């Protein structure tokens, strides 16, 4: 290529540089333009390669002009970069401002299930009276659930405890515990008296109706020491009833039967809903009384079964139905609604 021709091409680029850079709107366009001039295959680079073809006398001048155009490109690029940044910033600043008065997204806070809240309340009362908390397994030995508690095989008392046995265990030695009373046995086998525990936990039975769920919650109580008497049992459960249901709660002990206590009783408290004044009360069915727990003096046979001398030690025991207690507190019609996991229902309690 001849010197004058090269010079003409250099001038042409020189003339268009400013216009081209002034036209780019964003960084991508800018990079593309820059590469088309000074990239590996850019037009200025191509002209640079033509220099050796020019006459030696012209070469120096052409080289200087090329360098001047390059400098112009670099400056134009810097200016365009600054302009693009400025425009973006101005756009940002003129956008509608962040509205910090918009209400935030609300998430319902969780809280413990009403039955667990009731259970915690009961545990707190007994812990306040000096009891320890013990636990036992939900999959239990029939020996602890029945035999050592003095349930005779085929006794009618077993009818209430029809349960879920473990498949592949034809001797029915292992079952889902039907009550928390086996924790009594476990405690007495593992600790010498004095024993003073409550044992909260889930239990299972093959019942399913408005007042029975196949899975429910009990809390067991056991005191074994020298000179524990029926008066202690009554006094203790009266204190419990007043703390749980209110200071003016009345209590009533009715004789009952459990294989592991003698004598045995059931404890009723005065109806929290109608105080015995509404013959049509749905809670107490007009009786004025609500059944809250079973209790009694630990049967001497049970003490003997776990190696404790009933001539030296006596014990009191009780078993509270926690679902039933929650039912009373919240006046719920169907005990099963506690287990349906309907947040509208649970959240209303
Ligand atoms: N285990 C009994 C039941 O589930 C309740 C019970 C009654 C527990 C009397 C006791 C008790 O500790 O003394 O039906």
XYZ file of C-alpha atoms and ligand atoms in Angstrom:
363
model
C 0.000 0.000 0.000
C 1.337 3.392 -0.908
C 2.105 6.002 1.687
C -0.585 8.492 0.605
C -3.219 5.778 0.483
C -2.337 4.636 4.003
C -2.460 8.256 5.106
C -5.971 8.606 3.664
C -7.199 5.539 5.539
C -5.662 6.795 8.791
C -7.432 10.150 8.348
C -10.716 8.411 7.746
C -10.486 6.526 11.044
C -9.329 9.679 12.756
C -12.358 11.610 11.577
C -14.916 9.058 12.750
C -13.452 8.111 16.183
C -15.234 10.772 18.256
C -18.599 10.305 16.571
C -18.487 6.547 16.975
C -17.577 6.667 20.678
C -20.200 9.330 21.335
C -22.839 6.945 19.940
C -22.245 3.936 22.230
C -24.878 3.470 24.937
C -23.503 0.742 27.192
C -20.344 -1.091 28.174
C -20.893 -3.971 25.740
C -21.223 -1.643 22.774
C -18.174 0.241 23.953
C -16.062 -2.918 24.190
C -17.167 -4.031 20.753
C -16.233 -0.664 19.198
C -12.849 -0.623 20.926
C -12.085 -4.153 19.719
C -13.072 -3.232 16.152
C -10.363 -0.556 16.232
C -7.587 -1.808 18.449
C -8.398 -5.484 18.953
C -6.294 -8.191 17.343
C -8.301 -7.899 14.158
C -9.060 -4.207 14.638
C -8.784 -1.766 11.707
C -6.029 0.377 13.253
C -3.952 -2.710 13.869
C -4.448 -3.680 10.256
C -3.173 -0.258 9.135
C -0.205 -0.618 11.476
C 0.775 -3.777 9.628
C 0.804 -1.842 6.354
C 3.544 0.558 7.560
C 6.507 -1.503 6.275
C 5.007 -1.207 2.748
C 5.264 2.622 2.714
C 8.265 4.477 1.402
C 10.927 4.832 4.115
C 10.731 8.626 3.958
C 6.994 8.605 4.703
C 7.074 5.863 7.291
C 8.027 7.988 10.307
C 5.255 10.506 9.742
C 2.639 7.808 9.119
C 3.741 6.041 12.301
C 3.281 9.236 14.292
C -0.166 9.807 12.820
C -1.189 6.263 13.625
C -0.019 6.733 17.223
C -1.949 9.978 17.470
C -5.149 8.221 16.322
C -4.536 5.440 18.832
C -4.203 8.056 21.589
C -7.457 9.617 20.446
C -9.196 6.226 20.591
C -7.953 5.642 24.153
C -9.171 9.046 25.293
C -12.518 8.632 23.578
C -12.910 5.277 25.282
C -12.187 6.781 28.709
C -14.681 9.548 28.124
C -17.352 7.112 26.963
C -16.767 4.906 30.008
C -17.200 7.863 32.330
C -20.320 8.969 30.475
C -21.924 5.515 30.638
C -21.240 5.295 34.392
C -22.626 8.740 34.973
C -25.816 8.005 33.044
C -26.375 4.763 34.939
C -25.916 6.544 38.268
C -28.310 9.315 37.267
C -30.898 6.749 36.248
C -30.493 5.039 39.627
C -30.931 8.302 41.519
C -33.999 9.368 39.612
C -35.762 5.979 40.123
C -38.711 6.054 42.547
C -37.270 5.813 46.090
C -37.517 2.659 48.211
C -40.786 2.729 50.162
C -39.822 1.789 53.688
C -43.408 2.224 54.893
C -44.571 -0.896 53.004
C -45.637 -3.564 55.523
C -43.174 -6.477 55.732
C -44.025 -10.087 54.933
C -45.598 -11.653 58.013
C -44.845 -15.187 59.098
C -47.020 -16.822 61.718
C -44.801 -17.553 64.724
C -45.013 -21.165 65.863
C -45.673 -22.239 69.449
C -45.968 -25.499 71.340
C -49.002 -27.727 70.758
C -51.819 -27.188 73.334
C -51.325 -30.700 74.705
C -47.608 -30.096 75.165
C -48.326 -26.750 76.811
C -50.697 -28.514 79.206
C -48.098 -31.217 79.850
C -45.442 -28.589 80.608
C -47.777 -26.902 83.054
C -48.424 -30.183 84.894
C -44.721 -31.071 84.987
C -43.923 -27.601 86.348
C -46.363 -28.043 89.216
C -44.816 -31.349 90.289
C -41.236 -30.175 89.776
C -42.183 -27.239 92.013
C -43.238 -29.799 94.642
C -39.845 -31.539 94.480
C -40.457 -34.293 91.912
C -37.830 -35.455 89.411
C -38.757 -36.126 85.779
C -38.215 -39.667 84.442
C -38.813 -41.150 81.024
C -39.295 -44.608 79.574
C -39.495 -46.069 76.074
C -42.693 -46.029 74.004
C -41.876 -49.540 72.717
C -42.070 -51.476 75.956
C -41.792 -55.000 77.312
C -45.104 -56.639 78.208
C -43.323 -57.666 81.406
C -43.051 -53.998 82.486
C -46.307 -52.811 80.935
C -48.382 -55.611 82.521
C -46.740 -58.475 84.395
C -44.700 -56.701 87.070
C -47.577 -54.251 87.591
C -49.716 -57.209 88.642
C -52.018 -57.469 85.652
C -53.086 -61.119 85.697
C -53.153 -62.617 82.180
C -56.739 -62.695 80.844
C -57.934 -60.391 83.601
C -60.753 -58.029 82.525
C -58.493 -55.086 83.395
C -56.538 -56.044 80.272
C -59.549 -55.300 78.065
C -58.979 -51.574 78.422
C -55.400 -52.019 77.337
C -55.812 -53.676 73.963
C -52.841 -52.383 72.066
C -50.454 -52.666 69.158
C -48.041 -55.560 69.406
C -44.872 -55.749 67.406
C -45.198 -57.863 64.242
C -43.148 -61.071 64.286
C -43.404 -61.392 68.071
C -45.861 -64.276 68.535
C -45.297 -64.331 72.307
C -46.487 -60.687 72.413
C -43.523 -59.770 74.593
C -43.061 -56.319 73.067
C -45.751 -53.685 72.546
C -46.481 -50.011 72.266
C -46.965 -49.125 75.926
C -50.607 -48.674 76.914
C -49.812 -46.355 79.808
C -46.894 -44.610 81.491
C -47.109 -46.941 84.514
C -44.223 -49.181 83.277
C -41.946 -46.223 84.050
C -42.820 -46.884 87.721
C -41.343 -50.360 87.364
C -38.250 -49.095 85.549
C -37.642 -46.426 88.200
C -38.018 -48.774 91.144
C -35.766 -51.377 89.482
C -33.040 -48.818 88.847
C -33.224 -46.612 91.963
C -33.527 -47.599 95.609
C -36.176 -45.623 97.558
C -36.844 -42.824 98.187
C -38.315 -42.337 94.714
C -40.265 -39.222 93.761
C -40.843 -38.902 90.030
C -43.261 -37.842 87.357
C -43.019 -39.551 83.957
C -44.630 -37.745 81.027
C -45.065 -39.470 77.690
C -47.013 -40.778 74.747
C -49.040 -43.996 75.087
C -51.129 -46.103 72.673
C -54.382 -48.032 72.704
C -56.668 -49.495 70.117
C -59.425 -46.921 70.737
C -60.664 -44.296 68.332
C -63.734 -42.189 69.132
C -64.644 -38.645 70.202
C -63.112 -39.075 73.645
C -60.323 -41.521 72.724
C -57.418 -41.156 70.348
C -55.269 -44.259 69.621
C -52.232 -42.189 70.603
C -52.459 -39.977 73.650
C -50.423 -38.440 76.420
C -50.203 -39.330 80.084
C -48.137 -38.279 83.026
C -47.359 -40.818 85.716
C -46.480 -39.983 89.289
C -44.754 -42.181 91.866
C -43.582 -41.624 95.428
C -41.990 -44.504 97.358
C -40.558 -43.951 100.818
C -41.055 -44.909 104.446
C -44.446 -43.861 105.820
C -46.074 -42.660 102.600
C -49.809 -42.674 103.354
C -53.188 -42.247 101.704
C -53.326 -38.810 103.373
C -50.182 -37.857 101.426
C -51.824 -39.015 98.218
C -54.973 -36.980 98.837
C -53.116 -33.889 99.995
C -50.741 -33.995 97.055
C -53.486 -34.337 94.454
C -55.594 -31.630 96.067
C -52.666 -29.231 95.869
C -52.136 -30.255 92.252
C -55.817 -29.727 91.374
C -55.930 -26.266 92.892
C -52.719 -25.169 91.161
C -53.846 -26.598 87.844
C -57.510 -25.634 87.776
C -57.761 -22.711 90.205
C -57.746 -22.186 93.971
C -61.500 -22.710 94.415
C -61.495 -26.108 92.676
C -63.200 -28.849 94.687
C -61.996 -32.441 94.544
C -63.679 -35.799 95.035
C -62.073 -39.228 95.317
C -64.140 -42.183 94.074
C -63.130 -45.778 94.828
C -61.859 -47.570 91.740
C -59.751 -50.503 90.663
C -56.282 -50.737 89.162
C -54.237 -53.937 89.398
C -51.136 -52.094 90.652
C -52.691 -50.030 93.458
C -54.599 -50.862 96.611
C -56.708 -49.002 97.493
C -57.369 -47.345 94.137
C -59.331 -44.211 93.377
C -60.297 -41.855 90.636
C -60.106 -38.133 91.215
C -62.785 -35.761 89.982
C -62.592 -31.973 90.074
C -65.528 -29.584 90.085
C -66.585 -28.660 86.540
C -64.583 -25.687 85.285
C -67.293 -24.712 82.842
C -70.545 -24.716 84.845
C -69.406 -25.250 88.464
C -72.152 -27.857 88.677
C -74.863 -25.367 87.894
C -75.876 -26.373 84.388
C -77.774 -29.643 84.004
C -77.085 -29.487 80.249
C -73.340 -28.669 80.542
C -71.500 -30.342 77.665
C -68.283 -30.671 79.678
C -69.577 -32.465 82.782
C -72.866 -33.694 81.282
C -74.643 -31.974 84.152
C -72.878 -33.976 86.877
C -70.776 -31.029 88.061
C -67.655 -33.218 88.132
C -64.851 -33.967 85.684
C -62.679 -37.056 85.961
C -59.008 -36.107 85.836
C -56.852 -39.005 86.969
C -56.472 -42.472 88.446
C -54.478 -43.013 91.605
C -53.844 -45.250 94.585
C -51.355 -46.709 97.040
C -48.734 -48.867 95.305
C -49.781 -52.532 95.668
C -47.445 -54.522 97.952
C -47.093 -57.133 95.203
C -45.700 -54.506 92.828
C -43.150 -53.433 95.456
C -42.173 -57.058 96.007
C -41.912 -57.636 92.220
C -39.214 -54.971 92.006
C -37.385 -56.077 95.156
C -38.666 -53.473 97.615
C -39.852 -54.649 101.036
C -43.499 -53.537 101.479
C -43.109 -53.886 105.256
C -40.550 -51.054 105.182
C -41.689 -48.927 102.285
C -45.029 -47.739 100.971
C -45.848 -45.764 97.864
C -48.424 -43.618 96.170
C -49.033 -43.421 92.442
C -51.189 -41.525 90.017
C -51.735 -41.310 86.260
C -53.060 -38.144 84.637
C -54.648 -38.085 81.187
C -53.027 -35.029 79.660
C -55.301 -34.925 76.580
C -58.302 -35.027 78.834
C -56.861 -32.244 80.982
C -56.170 -30.124 77.874
C -59.691 -30.929 76.740
C -61.045 -29.513 79.985
C -58.863 -26.442 79.904
C -59.741 -25.597 76.323
C -63.295 -27.033 76.382
C -62.809 -28.981 73.133
C -65.583 -31.356 71.973
C -63.621 -33.981 70.105
C -60.277 -35.053 71.553
C -59.136 -36.158 68.094
C -59.103 -32.569 66.807
C -55.907 -32.129 68.835
C -54.194 -34.540 66.458
C -55.532 -33.385 63.110
C -52.895 -30.682 62.748
C -55.376 -28.065 61.604
C -53.502 -24.852 62.331
C -56.748 -22.842 62.400
C -57.957 -24.995 65.282
C -54.642 -25.259 67.134
C -53.932 -21.540 66.721
C -57.301 -20.675 68.269
C -56.419 -22.350 71.585
N -52.137 -46.488 84.181
C -53.525 -46.164 84.383
C -54.240 -46.080 83.054
O -53.612 -45.768 82.097
C -53.686 -44.863 85.099
C -53.243 -44.941 86.508
C -54.133 -45.260 87.503
C -51.929 -44.733 86.846
C -53.767 -45.349 88.808
C -51.522 -44.808 88.190
C -52.468 -45.138 89.156
O -50.279 -44.617 88.561
O -52.086 -45.216 90.450
O -55.405 -46.319 83.002
